[in-house]
Tab-separated table of C-alpha atoms in Angstrom:
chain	number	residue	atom	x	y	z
A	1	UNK	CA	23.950	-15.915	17.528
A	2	UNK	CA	23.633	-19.564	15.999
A	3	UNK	CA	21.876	-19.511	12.822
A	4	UNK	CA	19.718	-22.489	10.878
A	5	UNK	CA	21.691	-22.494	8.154
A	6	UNK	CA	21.020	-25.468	5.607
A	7	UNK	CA	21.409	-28.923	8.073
A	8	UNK	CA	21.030	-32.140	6.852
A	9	UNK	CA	18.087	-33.784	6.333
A	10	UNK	CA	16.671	-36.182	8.622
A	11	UNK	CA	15.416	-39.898	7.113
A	12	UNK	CA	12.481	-39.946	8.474
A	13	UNK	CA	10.424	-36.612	10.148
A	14	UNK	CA	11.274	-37.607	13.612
A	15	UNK	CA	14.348	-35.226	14.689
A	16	UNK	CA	13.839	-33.660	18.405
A	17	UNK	CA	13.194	-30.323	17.900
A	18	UNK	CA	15.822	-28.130	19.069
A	19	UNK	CA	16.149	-25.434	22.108
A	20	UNK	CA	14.287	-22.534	21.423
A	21	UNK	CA	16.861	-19.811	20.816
A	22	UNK	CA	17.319	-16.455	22.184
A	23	UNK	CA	17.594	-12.999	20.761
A	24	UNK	CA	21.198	-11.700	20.728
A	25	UNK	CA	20.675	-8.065	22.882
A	26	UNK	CA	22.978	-6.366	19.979
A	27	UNK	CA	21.280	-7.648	17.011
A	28	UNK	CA	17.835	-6.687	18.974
A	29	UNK	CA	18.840	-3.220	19.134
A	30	UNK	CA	20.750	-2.662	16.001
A	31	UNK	CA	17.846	-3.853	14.066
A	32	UNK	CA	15.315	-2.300	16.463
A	33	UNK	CA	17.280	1.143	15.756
A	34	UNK	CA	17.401	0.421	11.691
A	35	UNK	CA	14.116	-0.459	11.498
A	36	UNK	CA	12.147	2.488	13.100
A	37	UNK	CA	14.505	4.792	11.149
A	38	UNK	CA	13.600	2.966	8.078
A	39	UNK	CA	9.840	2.655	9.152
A	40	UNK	CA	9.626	6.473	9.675
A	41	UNK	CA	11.181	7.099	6.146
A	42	UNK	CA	8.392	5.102	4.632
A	43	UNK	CA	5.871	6.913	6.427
A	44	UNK	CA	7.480	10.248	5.480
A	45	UNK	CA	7.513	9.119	1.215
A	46	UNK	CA	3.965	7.780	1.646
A	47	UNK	CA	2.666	10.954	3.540
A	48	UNK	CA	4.354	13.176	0.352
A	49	UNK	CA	3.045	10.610	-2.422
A	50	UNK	CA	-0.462	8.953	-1.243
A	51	UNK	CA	-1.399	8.864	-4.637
A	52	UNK	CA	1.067	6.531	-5.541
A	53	UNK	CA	2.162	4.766	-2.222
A	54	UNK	CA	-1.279	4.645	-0.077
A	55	UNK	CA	-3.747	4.723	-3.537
A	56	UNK	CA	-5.476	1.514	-2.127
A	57	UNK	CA	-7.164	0.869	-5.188
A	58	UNK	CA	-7.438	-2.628	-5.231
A	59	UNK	CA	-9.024	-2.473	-1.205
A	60	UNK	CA	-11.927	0.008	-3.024
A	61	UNK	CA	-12.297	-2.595	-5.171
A	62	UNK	CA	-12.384	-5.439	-3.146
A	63	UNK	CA	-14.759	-3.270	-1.042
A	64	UNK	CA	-17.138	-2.540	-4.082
A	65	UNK	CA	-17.199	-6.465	-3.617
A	66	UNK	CA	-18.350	-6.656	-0.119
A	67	UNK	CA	-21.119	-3.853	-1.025
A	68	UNK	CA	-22.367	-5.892	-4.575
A	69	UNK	CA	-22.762	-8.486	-1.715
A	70	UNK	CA	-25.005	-6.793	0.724
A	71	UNK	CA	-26.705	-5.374	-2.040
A	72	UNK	CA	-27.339	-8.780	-3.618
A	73	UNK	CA	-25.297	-8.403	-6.943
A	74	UNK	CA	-23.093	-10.651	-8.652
A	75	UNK	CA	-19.342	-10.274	-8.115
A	76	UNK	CA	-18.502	-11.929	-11.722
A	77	UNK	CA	-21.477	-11.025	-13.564
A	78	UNK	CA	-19.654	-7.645	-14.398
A	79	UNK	CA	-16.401	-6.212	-13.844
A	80	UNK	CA	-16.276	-4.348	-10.428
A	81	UNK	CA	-15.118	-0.974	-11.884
A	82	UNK	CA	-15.673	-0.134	-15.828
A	83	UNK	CA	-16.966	-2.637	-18.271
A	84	UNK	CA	-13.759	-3.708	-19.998
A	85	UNK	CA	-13.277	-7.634	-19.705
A	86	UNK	CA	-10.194	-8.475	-17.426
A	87	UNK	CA	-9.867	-5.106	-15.896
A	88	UNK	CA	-10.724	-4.637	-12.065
A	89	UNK	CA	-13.063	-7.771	-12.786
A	90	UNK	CA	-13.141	-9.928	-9.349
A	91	UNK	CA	-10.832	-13.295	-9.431
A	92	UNK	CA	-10.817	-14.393	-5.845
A	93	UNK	CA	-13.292	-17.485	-5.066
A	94	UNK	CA	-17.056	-16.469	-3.447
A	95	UNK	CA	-15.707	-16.721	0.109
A	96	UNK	CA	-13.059	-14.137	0.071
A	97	UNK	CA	-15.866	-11.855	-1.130
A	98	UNK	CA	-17.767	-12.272	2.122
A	99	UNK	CA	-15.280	-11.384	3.776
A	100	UNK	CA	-14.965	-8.219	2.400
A	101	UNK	CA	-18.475	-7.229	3.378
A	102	UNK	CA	-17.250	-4.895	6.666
A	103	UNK	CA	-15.393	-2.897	4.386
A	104	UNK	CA	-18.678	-1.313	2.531
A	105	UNK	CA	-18.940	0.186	6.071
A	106	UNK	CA	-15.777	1.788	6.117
A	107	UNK	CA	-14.932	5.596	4.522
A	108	UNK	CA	-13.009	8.414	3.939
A	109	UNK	CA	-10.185	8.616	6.478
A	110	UNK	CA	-11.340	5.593	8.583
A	111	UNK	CA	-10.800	3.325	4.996
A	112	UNK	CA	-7.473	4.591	4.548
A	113	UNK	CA	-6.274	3.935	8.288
A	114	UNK	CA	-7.618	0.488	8.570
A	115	UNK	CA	-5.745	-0.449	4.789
A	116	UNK	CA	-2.569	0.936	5.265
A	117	UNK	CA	-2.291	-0.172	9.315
A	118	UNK	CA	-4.042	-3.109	9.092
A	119	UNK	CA	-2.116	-4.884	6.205
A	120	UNK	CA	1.223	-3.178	8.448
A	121	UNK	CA	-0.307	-5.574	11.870
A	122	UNK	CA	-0.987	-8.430	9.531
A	123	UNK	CA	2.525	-8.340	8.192
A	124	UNK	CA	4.376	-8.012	11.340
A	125	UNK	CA	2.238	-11.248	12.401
A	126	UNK	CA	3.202	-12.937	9.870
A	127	UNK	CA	6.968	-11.442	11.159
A	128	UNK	CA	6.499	-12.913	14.325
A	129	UNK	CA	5.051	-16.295	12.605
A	130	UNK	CA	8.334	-16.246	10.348
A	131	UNK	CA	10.735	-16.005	13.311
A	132	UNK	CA	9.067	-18.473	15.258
A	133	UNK	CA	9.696	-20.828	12.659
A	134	UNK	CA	13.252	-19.810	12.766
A	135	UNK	CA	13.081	-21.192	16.578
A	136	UNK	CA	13.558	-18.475	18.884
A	137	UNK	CA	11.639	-18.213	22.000
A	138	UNK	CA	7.967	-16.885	21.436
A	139	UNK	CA	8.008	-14.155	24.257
A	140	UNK	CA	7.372	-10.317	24.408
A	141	UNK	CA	10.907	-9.682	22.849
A	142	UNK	CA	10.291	-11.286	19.884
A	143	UNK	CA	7.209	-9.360	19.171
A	144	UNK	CA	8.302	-6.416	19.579
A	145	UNK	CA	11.107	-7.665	17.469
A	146	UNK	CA	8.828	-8.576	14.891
A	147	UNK	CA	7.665	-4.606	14.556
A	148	UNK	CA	11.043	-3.293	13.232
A	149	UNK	CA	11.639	-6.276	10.839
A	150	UNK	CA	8.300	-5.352	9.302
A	151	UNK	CA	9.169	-1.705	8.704
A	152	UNK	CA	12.463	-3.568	6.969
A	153	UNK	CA	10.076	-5.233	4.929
A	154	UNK	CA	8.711	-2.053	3.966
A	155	UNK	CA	11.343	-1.745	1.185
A	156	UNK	CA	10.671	-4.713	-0.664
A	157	UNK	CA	8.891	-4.334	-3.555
A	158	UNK	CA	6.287	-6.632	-3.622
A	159	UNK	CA	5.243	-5.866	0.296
A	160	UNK	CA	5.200	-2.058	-0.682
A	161	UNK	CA	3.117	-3.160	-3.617
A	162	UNK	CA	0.752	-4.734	-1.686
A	163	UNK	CA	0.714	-1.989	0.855
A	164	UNK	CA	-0.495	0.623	-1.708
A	165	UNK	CA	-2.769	-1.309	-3.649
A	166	UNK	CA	-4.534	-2.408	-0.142
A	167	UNK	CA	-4.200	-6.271	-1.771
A	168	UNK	CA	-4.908	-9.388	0.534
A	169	UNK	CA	-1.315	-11.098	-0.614
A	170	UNK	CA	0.287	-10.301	3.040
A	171	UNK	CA	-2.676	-12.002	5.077
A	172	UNK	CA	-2.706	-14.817	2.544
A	173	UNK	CA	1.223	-15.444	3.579
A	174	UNK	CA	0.764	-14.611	6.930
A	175	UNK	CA	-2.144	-17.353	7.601
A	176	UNK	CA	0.418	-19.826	5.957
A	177	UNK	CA	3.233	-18.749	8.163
A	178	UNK	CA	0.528	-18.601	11.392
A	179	UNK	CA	-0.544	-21.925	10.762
A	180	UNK	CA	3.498	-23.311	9.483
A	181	UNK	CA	4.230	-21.999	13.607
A	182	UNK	CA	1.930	-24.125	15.435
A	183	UNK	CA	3.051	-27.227	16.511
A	184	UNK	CA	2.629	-30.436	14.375
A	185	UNK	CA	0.614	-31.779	17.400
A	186	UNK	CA	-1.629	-29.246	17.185
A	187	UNK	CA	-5.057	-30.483	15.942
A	188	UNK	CA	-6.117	-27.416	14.237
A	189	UNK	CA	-2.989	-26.704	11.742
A	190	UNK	CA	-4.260	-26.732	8.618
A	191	UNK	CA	-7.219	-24.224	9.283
A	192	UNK	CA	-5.697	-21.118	8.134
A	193	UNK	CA	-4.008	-23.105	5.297
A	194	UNK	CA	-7.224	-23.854	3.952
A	195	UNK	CA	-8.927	-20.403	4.790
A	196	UNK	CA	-5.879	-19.205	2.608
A	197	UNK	CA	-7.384	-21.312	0.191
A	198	UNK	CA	-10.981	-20.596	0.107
A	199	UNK	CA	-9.905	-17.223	-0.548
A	200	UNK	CA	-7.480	-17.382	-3.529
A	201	UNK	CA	-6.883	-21.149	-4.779
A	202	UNK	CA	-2.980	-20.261	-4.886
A	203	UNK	CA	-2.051	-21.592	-1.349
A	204	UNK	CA	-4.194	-24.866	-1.905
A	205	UNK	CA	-0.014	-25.639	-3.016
A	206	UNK	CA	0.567	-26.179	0.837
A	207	UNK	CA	-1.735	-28.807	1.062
A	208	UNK	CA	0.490	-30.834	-1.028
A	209	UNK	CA	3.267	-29.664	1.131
A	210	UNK	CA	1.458	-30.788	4.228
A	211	UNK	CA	0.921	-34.282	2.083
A	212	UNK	CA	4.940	-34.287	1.233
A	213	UNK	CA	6.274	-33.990	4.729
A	214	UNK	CA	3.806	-36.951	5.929
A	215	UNK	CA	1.571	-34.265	8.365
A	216	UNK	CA	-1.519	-35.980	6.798
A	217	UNK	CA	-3.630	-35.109	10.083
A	218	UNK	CA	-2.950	-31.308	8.909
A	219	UNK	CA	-3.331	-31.895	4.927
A	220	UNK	CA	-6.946	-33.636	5.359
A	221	UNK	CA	-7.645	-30.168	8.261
A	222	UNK	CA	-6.557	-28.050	5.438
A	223	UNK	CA	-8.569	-29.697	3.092
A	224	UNK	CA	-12.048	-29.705	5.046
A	225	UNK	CA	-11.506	-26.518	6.013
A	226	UNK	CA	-11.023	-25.344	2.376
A	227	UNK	CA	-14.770	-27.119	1.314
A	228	UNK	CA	-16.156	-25.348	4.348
A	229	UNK	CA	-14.881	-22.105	2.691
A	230	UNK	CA	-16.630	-23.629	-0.667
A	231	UNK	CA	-19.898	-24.336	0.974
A	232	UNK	CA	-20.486	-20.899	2.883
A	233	UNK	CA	-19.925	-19.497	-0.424
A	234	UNK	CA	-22.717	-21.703	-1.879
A	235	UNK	CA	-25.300	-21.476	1.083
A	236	UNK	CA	-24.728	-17.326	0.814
A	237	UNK	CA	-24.229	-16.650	-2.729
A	238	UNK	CA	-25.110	-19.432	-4.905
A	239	UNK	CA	-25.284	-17.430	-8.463
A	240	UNK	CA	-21.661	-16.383	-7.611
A	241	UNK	CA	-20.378	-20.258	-6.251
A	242	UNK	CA	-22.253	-21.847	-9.472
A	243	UNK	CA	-20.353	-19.311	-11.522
A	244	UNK	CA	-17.003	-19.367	-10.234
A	245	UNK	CA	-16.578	-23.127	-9.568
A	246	UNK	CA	-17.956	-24.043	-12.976
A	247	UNK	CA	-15.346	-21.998	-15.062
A	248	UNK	CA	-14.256	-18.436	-13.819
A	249	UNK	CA	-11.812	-19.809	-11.574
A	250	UNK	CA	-9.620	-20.959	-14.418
A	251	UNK	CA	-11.231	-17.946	-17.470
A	252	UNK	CA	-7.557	-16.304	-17.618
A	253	UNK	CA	-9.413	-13.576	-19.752
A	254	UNK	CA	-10.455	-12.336	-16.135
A	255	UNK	CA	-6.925	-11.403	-14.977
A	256	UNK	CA	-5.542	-10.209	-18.612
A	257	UNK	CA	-3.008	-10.604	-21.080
A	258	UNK	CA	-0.526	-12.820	-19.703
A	259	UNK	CA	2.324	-10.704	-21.674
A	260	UNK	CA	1.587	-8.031	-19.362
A	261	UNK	CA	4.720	-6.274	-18.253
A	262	UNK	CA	3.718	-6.568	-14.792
A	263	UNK	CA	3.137	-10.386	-14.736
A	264	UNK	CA	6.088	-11.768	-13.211
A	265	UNK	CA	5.227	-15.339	-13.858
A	266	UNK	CA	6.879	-17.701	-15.504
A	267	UNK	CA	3.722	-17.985	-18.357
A	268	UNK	CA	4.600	-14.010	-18.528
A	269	UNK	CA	8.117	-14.462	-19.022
A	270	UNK	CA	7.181	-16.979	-21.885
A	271	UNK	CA	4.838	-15.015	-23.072
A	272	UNK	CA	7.287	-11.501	-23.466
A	273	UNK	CA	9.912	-13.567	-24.551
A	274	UNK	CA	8.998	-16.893	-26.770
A	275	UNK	CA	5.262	-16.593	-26.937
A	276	UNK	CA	2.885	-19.096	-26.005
A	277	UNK	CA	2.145	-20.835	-28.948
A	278	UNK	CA	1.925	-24.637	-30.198
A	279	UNK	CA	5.049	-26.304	-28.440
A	280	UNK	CA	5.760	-23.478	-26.419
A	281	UNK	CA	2.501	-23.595	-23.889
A	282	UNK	CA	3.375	-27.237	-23.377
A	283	UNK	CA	6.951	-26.362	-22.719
A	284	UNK	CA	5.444	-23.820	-20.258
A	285	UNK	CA	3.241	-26.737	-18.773
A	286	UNK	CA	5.980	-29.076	-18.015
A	287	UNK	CA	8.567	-26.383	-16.550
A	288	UNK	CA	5.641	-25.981	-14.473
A	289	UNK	CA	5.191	-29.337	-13.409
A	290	UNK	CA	8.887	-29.596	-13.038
A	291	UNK	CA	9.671	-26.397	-10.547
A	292	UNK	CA	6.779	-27.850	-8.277
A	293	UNK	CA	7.432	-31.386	-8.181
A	294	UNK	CA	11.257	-30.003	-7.458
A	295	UNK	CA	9.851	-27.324	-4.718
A	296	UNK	CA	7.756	-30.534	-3.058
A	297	UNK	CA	10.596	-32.868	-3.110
A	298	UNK	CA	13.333	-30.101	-1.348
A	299	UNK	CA	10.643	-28.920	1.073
A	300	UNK	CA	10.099	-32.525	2.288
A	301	UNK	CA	14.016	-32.675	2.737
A	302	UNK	CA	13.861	-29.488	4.512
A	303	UNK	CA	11.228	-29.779	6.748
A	304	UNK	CA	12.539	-33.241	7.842
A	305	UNK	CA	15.588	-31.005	8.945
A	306	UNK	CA	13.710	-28.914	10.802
A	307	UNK	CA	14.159	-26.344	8.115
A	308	UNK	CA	10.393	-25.030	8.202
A	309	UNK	CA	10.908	-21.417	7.281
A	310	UNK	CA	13.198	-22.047	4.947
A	311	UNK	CA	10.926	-25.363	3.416
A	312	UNK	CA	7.416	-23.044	3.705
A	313	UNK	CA	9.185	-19.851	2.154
A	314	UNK	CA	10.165	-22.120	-0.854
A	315	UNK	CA	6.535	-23.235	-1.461
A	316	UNK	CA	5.767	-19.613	-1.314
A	317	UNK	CA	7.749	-18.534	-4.279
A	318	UNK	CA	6.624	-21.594	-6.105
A	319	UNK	CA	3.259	-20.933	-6.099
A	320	UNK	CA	3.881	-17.491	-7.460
A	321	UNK	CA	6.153	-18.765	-9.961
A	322	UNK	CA	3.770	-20.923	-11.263
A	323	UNK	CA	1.012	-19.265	-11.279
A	324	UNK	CA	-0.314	-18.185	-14.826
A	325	UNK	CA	-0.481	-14.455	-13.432
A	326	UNK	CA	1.577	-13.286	-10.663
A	327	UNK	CA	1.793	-9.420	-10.444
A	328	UNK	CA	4.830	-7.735	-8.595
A	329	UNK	CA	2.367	-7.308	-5.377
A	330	UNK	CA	2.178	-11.121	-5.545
A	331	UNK	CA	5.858	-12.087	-4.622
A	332	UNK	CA	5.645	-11.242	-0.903
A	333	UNK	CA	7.107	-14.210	-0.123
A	334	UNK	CA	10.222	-12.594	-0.954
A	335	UNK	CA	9.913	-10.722	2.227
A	336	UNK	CA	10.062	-14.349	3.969
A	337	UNK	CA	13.307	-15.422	2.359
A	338	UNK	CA	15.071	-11.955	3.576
A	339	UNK	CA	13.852	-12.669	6.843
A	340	UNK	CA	15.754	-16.138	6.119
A	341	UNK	CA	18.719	-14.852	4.686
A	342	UNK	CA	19.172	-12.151	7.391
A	343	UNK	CA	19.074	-14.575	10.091
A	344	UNK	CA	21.614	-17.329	7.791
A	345	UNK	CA	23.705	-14.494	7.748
A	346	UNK	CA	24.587	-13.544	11.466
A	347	UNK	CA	26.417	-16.668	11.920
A	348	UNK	CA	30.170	-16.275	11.936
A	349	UNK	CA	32.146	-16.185	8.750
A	350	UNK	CA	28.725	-16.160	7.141
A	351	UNK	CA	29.954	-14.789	4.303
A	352	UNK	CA	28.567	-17.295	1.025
A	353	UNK	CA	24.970	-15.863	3.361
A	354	UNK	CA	25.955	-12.188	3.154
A	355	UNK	CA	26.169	-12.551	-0.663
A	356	UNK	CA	22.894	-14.427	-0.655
A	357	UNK	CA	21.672	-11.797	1.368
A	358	UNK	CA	23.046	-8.422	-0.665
A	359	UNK	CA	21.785	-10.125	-4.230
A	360	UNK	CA	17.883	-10.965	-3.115
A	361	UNK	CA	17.944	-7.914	-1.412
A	362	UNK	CA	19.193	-5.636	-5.051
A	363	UNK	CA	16.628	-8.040	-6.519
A	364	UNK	CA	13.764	-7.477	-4.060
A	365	UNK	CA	14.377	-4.073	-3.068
A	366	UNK	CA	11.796	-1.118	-3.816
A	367	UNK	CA	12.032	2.522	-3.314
A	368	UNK	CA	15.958	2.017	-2.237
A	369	UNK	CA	17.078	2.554	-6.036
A	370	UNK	CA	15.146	6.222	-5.946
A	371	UNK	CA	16.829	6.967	-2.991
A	372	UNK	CA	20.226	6.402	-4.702
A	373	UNK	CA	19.531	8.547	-7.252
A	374	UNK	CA	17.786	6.297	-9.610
A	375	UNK	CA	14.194	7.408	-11.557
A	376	UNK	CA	13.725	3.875	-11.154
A	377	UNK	CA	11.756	2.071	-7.770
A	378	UNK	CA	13.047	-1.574	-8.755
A	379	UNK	CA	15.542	-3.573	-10.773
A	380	UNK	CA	12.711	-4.917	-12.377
A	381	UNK	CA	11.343	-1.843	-14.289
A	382	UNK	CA	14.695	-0.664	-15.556
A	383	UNK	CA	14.260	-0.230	-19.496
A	384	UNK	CA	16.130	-3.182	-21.008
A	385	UNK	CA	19.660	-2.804	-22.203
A	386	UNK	CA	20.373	-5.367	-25.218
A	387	UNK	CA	18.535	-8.310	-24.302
A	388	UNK	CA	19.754	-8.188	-20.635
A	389	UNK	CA	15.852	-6.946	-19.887
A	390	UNK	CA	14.973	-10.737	-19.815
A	391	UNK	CA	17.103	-11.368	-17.287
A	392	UNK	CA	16.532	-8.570	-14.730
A	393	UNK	CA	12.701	-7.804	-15.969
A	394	UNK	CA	12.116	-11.409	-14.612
A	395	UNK	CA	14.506	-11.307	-11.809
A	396	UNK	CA	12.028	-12.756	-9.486
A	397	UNK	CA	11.302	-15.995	-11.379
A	398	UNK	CA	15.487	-16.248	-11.755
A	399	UNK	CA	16.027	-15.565	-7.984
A	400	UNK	CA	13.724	-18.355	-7.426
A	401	UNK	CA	15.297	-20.623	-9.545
A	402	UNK	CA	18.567	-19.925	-8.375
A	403	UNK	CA	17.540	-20.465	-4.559
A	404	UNK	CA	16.222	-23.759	-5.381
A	405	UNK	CA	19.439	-24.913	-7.047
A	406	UNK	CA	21.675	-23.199	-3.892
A	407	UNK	CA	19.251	-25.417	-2.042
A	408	UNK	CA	19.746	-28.589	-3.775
A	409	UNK	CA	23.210	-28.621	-3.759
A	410	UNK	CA	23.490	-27.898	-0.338
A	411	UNK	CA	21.701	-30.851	0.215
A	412	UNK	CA	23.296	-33.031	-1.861
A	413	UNK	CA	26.518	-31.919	-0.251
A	414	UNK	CA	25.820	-32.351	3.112
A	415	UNK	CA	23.938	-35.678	2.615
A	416	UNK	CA	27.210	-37.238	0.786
A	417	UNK	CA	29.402	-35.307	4.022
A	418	UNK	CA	26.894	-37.739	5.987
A	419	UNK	CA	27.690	-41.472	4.282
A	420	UNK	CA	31.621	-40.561	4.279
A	421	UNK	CA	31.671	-39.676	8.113
């Protein structure tokens, strides 16, 4: 099976988009046959350890959220759970609180099946949305396709974070990847971008992609649809907009102390390592500035090359990168490069892919370590040996960084291969 593997960039965005390829029958089924198995492990570990695998505490919350809502109370006012400033206090903007109002309705049994199924449908969506991208042929076999890959998912950390904290960070990436699928000609792309938006301000980064690869039609969607988000939220909860947009969007004391072992940021790596003070917070700012301008200016290349997955999936671990607080449940864009990587490496004599594929997945991986024997779930809470705990504690801000350099190198490769033929 042919594989997109890093092609040249186009000039201009005008290359004819290629055939729509098919499923290989023995990659179907092997993967098919990996998957369930791999599925129905998870399933058994989360029946045997709800408490820590299926605790959905951050779905309660978000569903105190929805009720504080019906019931006419501020969302920021107070935190949501306790009264100690930047614990369980909400951070999302007014309209992702609205939409959390149908899960005040939901309890017991009924709250726990709709988390821990839902965000499993939502993430095999975005699945589908992923492989689409990738340019096989949207039929039935790629959806059912798209069921086993998720279960694969499963055992990446961040996904199986997100999966037992009930967090929205799968449907955030999944309405990017949705609206990434549809065709450029399509005059609603951009919608789900900028519901993404309205909802946590984090994916407002594809906008700029959108800008970047000259789809202006789907930035300036994006856009309008992320002030429609802003004005629902003031027409239904005014207090809440007025508060937010005039400060507690940007109050990190919200979220918490950025050293925070779980912030897998770059500000948190600073912030555990070198600190934050005087020079150091501006040194912060302009890496910042830096890894996004750089993420922009590949994704343009890519996308150009008909590299969407691979262009969108960069974004995605940008904006977590860059972020001033990213927790582990954050980085589910991690699951989108593996999807990448798995698909790079099925082409033949793949093996500079296979590498790629074996070191994000020891990076990634979550619950695999335990089942090797290890008290351990990932590579990133391993107690630190020496000072090598800087390296693997932030692994995911170093895969990152190493993926964009793979990237540009690649490019710069195969563009000077292009003047010398």
């Amino acid at each position: 099976m042919p594989s997109p593997a890093i092609e040249a960039p186009a000039a201009e965005p005008t290359p004819a988009a290629p055939a729509r390829r098919t499923l290989d029958t023995a990659v179907f089924w092997t993967v098919l046959v990996i998957g369930a198995f791999a599925g129905a492990w998870y399933v058994k570990e989360v029946l045997a350890n709800m408490g820590t695998l299926m605790h959905l505490k951050d779905l309660g919350v978000y569903q105190i959220a929805g009720q504080r809502v019906l019931d006419g109370h501020s969302v920021y006012d107070t935190p949501l759970l306790g009264n100690t400033r930047g614990v369980w206090e909400f951070v999302y903007a007014p309209f992702a609180a609205l939409l959390f109002v149908p899960l005040a309705k939901l309890h017991g049994d009924v709250f726990t099946v709709v988390g821990s199924f839902g965000d499993f449908v939502i993430l095999a969506v975005g699945v589908w949305a992923a492989l689409a991208m990738l340019n096989y042929r949207r039929d039935v076999k790629l959806v059912i396709f798209s069921l086993p890959v998720a279960a694969l998912l499963l055992w990446v950390e961040p996904v199986r974070e997100t999966m037992a904290f009930g967090q929205i960070n799968i449907l955030l990436m999944t309405l990017v990847l949705v609206d990434m699928a549809l065709p450029d000609s399509f005059r609603g792309k951009g919608i789900l971008t900028g519901i993404a938006a309205g909802i946590k301000l984090t994916p407002a980064f594809f906008v700029l992609y959108f800008l970047f690869s000259k789809r202006y039609r789907a930035a300036l969607v994006s856009a309008l649809s992320f002030v429609a988000t802003v004005v629902i939220g003031f027409l239904v909860m005014p207090h809440d907009s007025k508060t937010f947009w005039s400060g507690a969007f940007a109050d990190p004391t919200r979220v918490g102390v950025p050293e925070n072992p779980q912030n897998e940021s770059l500000r948190g790596m600073f912030a555990r390592s070198i600190g934050l003070t005087g020079g150091y917070q501006l040194l912060w700012l302009v890496l910042v500035a830096v890894l996004a301008v750089a993420c922009l200016l590949l994704a343009r290349r890519l996308s150009f090359g008909n590299q969407e997955l691979l262009a969108v999936t960069l974004c995605g671990l940008a904006t977590t990168a860059v972020s001033p607080y990213s927790w582990v449940h954050h980085w589910v864009w991690l699951g989108a490069l593996m999807i990448y990587l798995l698909d790079a490496s099925l082409r033949r004599w793949a093996w500079g892919w296979w590498i790629a594929l074996v070191l994000a997945g020891v990076v990634a991986s979550g619950g695999v370590l335990m089942l090797l024997g290890s008290d351990q779930s990932t590579v990133i809470t391993i107690p630190s040996w020496g000072h090598l705990g800087v390296v693997y504690h932030n692994a995911y801000i170093w895969l990152t960084v190493i993926a964009f350099a793979v990237v540009a190198l690649r490019l710069k490769k195969l563009t000077a291969d292009r003047t010398t033929e």
